[in-house]
CSV table of C-alpha atoms in Angstrom, one decimal:
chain,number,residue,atom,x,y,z
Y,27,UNK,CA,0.0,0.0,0.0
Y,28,UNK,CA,1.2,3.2,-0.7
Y,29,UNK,CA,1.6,5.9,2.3
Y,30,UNK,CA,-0.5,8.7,2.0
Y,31,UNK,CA,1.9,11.8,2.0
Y,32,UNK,CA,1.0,14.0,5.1
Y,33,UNK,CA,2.0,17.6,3.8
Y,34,UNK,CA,2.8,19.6,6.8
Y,35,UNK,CA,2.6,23.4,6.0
Y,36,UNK,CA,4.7,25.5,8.3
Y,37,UNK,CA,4.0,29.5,8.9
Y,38,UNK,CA,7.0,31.3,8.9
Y,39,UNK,CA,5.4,34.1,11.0
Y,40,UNK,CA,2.1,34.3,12.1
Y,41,UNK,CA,2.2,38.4,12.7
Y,42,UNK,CA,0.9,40.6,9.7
Y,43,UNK,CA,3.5,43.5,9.2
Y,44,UNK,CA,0.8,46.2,7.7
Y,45,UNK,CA,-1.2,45.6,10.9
Y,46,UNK,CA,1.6,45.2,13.0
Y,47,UNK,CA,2.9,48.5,11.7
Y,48,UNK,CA,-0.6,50.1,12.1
Y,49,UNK,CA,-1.2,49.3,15.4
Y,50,UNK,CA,2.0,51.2,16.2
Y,51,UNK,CA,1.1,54.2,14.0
Y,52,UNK,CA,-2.0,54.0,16.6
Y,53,UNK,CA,-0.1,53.6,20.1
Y,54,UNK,CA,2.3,56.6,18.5
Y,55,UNK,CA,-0.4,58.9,17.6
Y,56,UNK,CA,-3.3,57.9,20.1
Y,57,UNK,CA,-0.2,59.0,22.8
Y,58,UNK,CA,0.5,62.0,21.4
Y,59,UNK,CA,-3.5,63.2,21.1
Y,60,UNK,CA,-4.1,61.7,24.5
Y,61,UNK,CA,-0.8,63.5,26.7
Y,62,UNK,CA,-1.5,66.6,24.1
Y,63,UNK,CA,2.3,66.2,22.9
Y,64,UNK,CA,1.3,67.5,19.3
Y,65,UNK,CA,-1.3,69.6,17.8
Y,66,UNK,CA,-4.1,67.6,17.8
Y,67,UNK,CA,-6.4,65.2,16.3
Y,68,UNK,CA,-7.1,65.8,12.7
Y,69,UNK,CA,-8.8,68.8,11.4
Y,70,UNK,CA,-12.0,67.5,10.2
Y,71,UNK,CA,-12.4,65.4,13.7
Y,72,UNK,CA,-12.2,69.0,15.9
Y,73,UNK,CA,-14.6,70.7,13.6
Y,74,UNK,CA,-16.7,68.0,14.1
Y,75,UNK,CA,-16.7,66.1,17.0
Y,76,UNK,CA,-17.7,68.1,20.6
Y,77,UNK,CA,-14.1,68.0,23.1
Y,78,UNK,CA,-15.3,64.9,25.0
Y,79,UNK,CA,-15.9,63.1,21.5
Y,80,UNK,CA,-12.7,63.7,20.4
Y,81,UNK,CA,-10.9,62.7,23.7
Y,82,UNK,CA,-12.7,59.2,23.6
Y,83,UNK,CA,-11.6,58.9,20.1
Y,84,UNK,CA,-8.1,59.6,21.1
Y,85,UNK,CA,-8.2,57.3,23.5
Y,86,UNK,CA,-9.5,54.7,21.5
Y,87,UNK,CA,-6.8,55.1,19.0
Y,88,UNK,CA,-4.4,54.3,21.8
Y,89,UNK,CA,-6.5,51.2,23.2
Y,90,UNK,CA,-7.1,50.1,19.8
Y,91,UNK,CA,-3.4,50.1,18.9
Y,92,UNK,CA,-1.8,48.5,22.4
Y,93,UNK,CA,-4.3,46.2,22.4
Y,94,UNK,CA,-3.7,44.7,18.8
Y,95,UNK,CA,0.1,44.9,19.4
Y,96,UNK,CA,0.3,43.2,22.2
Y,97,UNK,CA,-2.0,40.6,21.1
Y,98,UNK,CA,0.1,40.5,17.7
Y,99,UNK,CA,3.3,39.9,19.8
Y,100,UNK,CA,2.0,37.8,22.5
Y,101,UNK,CA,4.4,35.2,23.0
Y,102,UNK,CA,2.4,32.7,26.0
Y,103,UNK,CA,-1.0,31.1,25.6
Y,104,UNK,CA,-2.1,31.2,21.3
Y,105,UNK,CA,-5.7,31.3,22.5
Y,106,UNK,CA,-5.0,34.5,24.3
Y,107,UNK,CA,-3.1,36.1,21.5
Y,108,UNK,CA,-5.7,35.5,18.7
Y,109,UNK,CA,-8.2,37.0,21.5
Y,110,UNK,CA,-6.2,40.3,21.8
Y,111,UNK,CA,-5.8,40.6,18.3
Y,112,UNK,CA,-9.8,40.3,17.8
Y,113,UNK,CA,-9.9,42.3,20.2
Y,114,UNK,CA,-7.7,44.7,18.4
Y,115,UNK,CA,-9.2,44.7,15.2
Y,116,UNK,CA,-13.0,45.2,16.3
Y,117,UNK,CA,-11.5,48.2,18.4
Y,118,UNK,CA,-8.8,49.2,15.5
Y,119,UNK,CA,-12.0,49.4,13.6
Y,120,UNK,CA,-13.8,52.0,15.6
Y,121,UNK,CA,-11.6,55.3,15.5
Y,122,UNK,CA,-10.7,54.3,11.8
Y,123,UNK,CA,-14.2,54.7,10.8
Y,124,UNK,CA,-15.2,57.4,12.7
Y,125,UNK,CA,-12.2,59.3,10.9
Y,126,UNK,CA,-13.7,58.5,7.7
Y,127,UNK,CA,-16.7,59.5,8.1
Y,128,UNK,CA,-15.7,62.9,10.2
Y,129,UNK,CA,-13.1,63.3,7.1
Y,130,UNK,CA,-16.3,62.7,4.3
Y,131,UNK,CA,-18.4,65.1,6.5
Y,132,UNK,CA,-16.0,67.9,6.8
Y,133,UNK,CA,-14.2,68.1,3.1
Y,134,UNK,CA,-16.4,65.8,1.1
Y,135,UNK,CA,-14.7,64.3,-1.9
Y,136,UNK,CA,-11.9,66.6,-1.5
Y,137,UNK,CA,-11.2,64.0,1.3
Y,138,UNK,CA,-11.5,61.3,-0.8
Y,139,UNK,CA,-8.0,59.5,-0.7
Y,140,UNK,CA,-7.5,60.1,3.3
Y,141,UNK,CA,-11.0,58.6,4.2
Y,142,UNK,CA,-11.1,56.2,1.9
Y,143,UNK,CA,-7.4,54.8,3.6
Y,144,UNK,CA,-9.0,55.2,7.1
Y,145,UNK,CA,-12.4,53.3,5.5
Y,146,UNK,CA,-10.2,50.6,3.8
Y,147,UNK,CA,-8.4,50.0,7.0
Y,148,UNK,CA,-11.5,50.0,9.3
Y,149,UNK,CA,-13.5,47.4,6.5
Y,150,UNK,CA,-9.7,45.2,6.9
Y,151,UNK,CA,-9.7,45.0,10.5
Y,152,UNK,CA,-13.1,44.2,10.9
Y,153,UNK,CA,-12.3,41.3,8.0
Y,154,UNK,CA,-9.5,40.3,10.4
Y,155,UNK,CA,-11.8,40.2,13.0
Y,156,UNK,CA,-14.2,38.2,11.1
Y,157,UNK,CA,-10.8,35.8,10.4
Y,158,UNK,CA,-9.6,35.4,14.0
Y,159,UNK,CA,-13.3,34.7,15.2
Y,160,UNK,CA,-13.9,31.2,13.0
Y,161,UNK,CA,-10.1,30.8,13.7
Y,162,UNK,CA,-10.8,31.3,17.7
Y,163,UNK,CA,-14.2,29.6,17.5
Y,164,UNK,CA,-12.3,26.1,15.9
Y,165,UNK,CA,-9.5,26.2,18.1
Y,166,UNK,CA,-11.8,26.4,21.1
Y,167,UNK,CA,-14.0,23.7,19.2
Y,168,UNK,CA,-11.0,20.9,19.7
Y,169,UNK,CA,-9.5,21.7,16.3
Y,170,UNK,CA,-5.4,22.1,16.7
Y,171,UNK,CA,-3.4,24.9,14.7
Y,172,UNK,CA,-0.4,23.7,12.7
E,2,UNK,CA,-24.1,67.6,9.3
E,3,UNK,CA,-22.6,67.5,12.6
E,4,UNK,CA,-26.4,66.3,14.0
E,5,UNK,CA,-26.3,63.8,12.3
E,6,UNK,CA,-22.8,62.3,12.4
E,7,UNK,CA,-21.9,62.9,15.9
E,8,UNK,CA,-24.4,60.0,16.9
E,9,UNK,CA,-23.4,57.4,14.1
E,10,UNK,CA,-19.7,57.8,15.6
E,11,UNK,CA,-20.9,57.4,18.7
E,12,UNK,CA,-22.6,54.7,17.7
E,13,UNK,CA,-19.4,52.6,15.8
E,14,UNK,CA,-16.8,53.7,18.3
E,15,UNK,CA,-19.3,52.2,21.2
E,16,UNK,CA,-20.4,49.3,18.7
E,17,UNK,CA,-17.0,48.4,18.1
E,18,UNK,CA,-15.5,48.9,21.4
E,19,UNK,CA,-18.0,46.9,23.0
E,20,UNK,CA,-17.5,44.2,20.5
E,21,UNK,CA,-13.9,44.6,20.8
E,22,UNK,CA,-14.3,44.5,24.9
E,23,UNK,CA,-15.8,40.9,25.1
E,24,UNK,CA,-12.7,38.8,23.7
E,25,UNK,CA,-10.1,41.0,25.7
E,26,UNK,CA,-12.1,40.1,28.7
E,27,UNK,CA,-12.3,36.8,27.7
E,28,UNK,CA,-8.3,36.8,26.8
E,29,UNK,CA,-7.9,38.6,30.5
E,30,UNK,CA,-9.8,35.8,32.5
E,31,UNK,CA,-8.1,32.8,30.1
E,32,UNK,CA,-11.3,31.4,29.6
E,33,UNK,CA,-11.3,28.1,27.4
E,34,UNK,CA,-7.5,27.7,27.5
E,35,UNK,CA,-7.3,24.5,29.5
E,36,UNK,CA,-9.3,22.9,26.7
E,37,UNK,CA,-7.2,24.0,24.0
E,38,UNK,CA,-4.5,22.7,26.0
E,39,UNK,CA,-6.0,19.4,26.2
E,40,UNK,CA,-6.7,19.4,22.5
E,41,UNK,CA,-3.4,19.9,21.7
E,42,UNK,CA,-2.3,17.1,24.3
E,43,UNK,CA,-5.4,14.5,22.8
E,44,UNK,CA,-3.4,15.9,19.3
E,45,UNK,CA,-0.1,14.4,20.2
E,46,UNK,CA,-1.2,11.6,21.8
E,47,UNK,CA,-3.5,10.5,18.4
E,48,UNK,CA,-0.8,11.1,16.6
E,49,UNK,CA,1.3,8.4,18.0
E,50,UNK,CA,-1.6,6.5,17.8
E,51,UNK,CA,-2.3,6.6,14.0
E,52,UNK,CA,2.0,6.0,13.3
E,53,UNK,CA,1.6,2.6,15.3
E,54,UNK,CA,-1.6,1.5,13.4
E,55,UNK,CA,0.2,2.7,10.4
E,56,UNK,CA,3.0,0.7,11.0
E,57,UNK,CA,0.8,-2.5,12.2
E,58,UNK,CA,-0.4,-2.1,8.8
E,59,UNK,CA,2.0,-2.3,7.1
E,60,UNK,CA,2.9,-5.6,8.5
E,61,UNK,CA,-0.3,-7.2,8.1
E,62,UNK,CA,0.0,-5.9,4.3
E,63,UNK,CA,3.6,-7.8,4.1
E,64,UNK,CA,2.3,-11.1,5.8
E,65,UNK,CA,-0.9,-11.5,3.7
E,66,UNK,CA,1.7,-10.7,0.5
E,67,UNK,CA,3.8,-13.6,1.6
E,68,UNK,CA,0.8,-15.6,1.8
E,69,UNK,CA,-0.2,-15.5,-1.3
E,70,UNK,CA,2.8,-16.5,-3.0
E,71,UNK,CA,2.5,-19.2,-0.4
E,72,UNK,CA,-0.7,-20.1,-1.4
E,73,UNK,CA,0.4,-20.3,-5.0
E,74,UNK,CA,2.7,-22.3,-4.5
E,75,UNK,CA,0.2,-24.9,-2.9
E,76,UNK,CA,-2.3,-24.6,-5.7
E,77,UNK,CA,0.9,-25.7,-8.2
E,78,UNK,CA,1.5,-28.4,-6.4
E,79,UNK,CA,-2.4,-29.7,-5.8
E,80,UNK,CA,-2.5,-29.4,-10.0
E,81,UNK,CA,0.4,-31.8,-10.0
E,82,UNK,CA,-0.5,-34.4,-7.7
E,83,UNK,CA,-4.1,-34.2,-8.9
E,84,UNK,CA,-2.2,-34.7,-12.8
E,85,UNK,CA,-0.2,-38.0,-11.3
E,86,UNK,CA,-3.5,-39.5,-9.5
E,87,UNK,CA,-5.1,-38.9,-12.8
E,88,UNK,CA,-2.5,-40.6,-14.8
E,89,UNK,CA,-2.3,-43.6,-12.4
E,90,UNK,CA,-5.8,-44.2,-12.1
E,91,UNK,CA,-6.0,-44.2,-15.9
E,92,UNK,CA,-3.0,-46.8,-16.1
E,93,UNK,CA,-5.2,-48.7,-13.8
E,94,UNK,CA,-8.2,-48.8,-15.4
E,95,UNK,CA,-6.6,-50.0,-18.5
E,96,UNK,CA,-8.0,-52.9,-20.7
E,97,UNK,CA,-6.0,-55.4,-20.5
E,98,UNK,CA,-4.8,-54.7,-16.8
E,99,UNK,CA,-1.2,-53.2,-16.7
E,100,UNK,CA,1.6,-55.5,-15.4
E,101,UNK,CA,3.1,-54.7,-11.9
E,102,UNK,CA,6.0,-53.6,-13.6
E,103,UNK,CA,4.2,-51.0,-15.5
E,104,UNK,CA,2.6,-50.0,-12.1
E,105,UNK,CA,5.4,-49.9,-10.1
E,106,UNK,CA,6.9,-47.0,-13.1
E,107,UNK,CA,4.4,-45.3,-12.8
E,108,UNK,CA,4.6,-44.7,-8.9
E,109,UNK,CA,8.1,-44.0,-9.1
E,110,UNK,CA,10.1,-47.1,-9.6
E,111,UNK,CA,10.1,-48.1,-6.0
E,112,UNK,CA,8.8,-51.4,-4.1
């Protein structure tokens, strides 16, 4: 009888550099909005959202990002990490969105390109999130990851 | 425009936070690892498993092979013996009788 080849694929890396790299950008600028370090949020988000608005939003920038990192670099329990990085997205998703629509509100189509990267991301992370859900929901349903 | 947008933001950041908040509580409190874990130790242990049955296989697959060249083998020989009785019996049967001569050549020579 002939042995049935098991093929045994091995990641090289499970971490995504563009959202590795994005989460940072987060953590970097969600600091510097939160502990008032530069000017500010974006234009369009102070001429639109009210001062408490636009400190949540900071905030969630900088929640959204440490959260995502350090699930994206976790290096313990994999259940824990593909939590935090779920966690990540869906909250990566949130101050990415709101941008892009603040950003369509304020300058319309003359905002096209910036909102349409801040919608793009918010649409990837929340695919992401879609991702690590079925991944989390078989790994907690006695699958094994590889 | 800002009536109308200040409350769907609202709405996504609290949407999305809230969605966000339930698997990093869930990550926080380690809920469901000790089943992964076990999993991942039934994973090992299965996996030993299916190598020995694998191998046990392949055994049995050799031994029934050699079995039935064996068995060929027999079946040659059966036809053989079955040819010689056949021949024999024929000599016997002969009209007239054979001598015991001619019956002992045909057994093999031998008293």
């Amino acid at each position: 009888m002939d042995q049935v080849p098991r093929t045994v694929i091995v990641l090289t890396s499970r971490r995504h550099p563009g959202q590795a790299l994005l989460y940072f950008l987060s953590v970097v600028q969600g600091l510097t909005f939160v502990t008032h370090l530069s000017v500010g949020p974006p234009q369009s988000l102070q001429a639109i959202l009210p001062p408490w608005l636009l400190a949540v939003w900071s905030w969630s920038l900088l929640v959204s990002g440490g959260v995502g990192l350090t699930g994206e670099f976790w290096p313990w329990h994999i259940l824990t990490s593909l939590r935090m990085r779920l966690a990540g997205a869906l909250m990566a998703a949130a101050p990415a969105s709101a941008f892009c629509l603040a950003a369509f509100a304020y300058a319309g189509v003359t905002a096209a390109y910036a909102a349409g990267v801040l919608g793009v991301w918010a649409a990837a992370c929340l695919w992401r999130a879609a991702q690590l859900s079925v991944d989390i929901g078989r790994l907690t349903g006695g699958s094994v990851i590889v | 425009m800002k009536d109308v947008v200040v409350p769907i933001i609202v709405a996504m950041i609290g949407v999305l936070f809230g969605g966000g908040s339930v698997p990093l509580v869930k990550a926080v409190l380690g809920k469901g690892k000790a089943r992964v874990d076990e999993v991942a130790a039934l994973g090992e242990a299965s996996e030993k498993w299916v190598d020995r049955f694998e191998r046990k296989a392949h055994e049995a697959l050799d031994e029934a092979e050699r079995a039935r060249v064996e068995l060929r083998q027999v079946r040659a020989e059966v036809f053989a013996l079955a040819q010689e009785l056949h021949r024999i019996r024929m000599l016997v049967m002969r009209d007239p009788p054979p001598s015991i001569e001619e019956v002992r050549q045909a057994v093999g020579g031998q008293e």
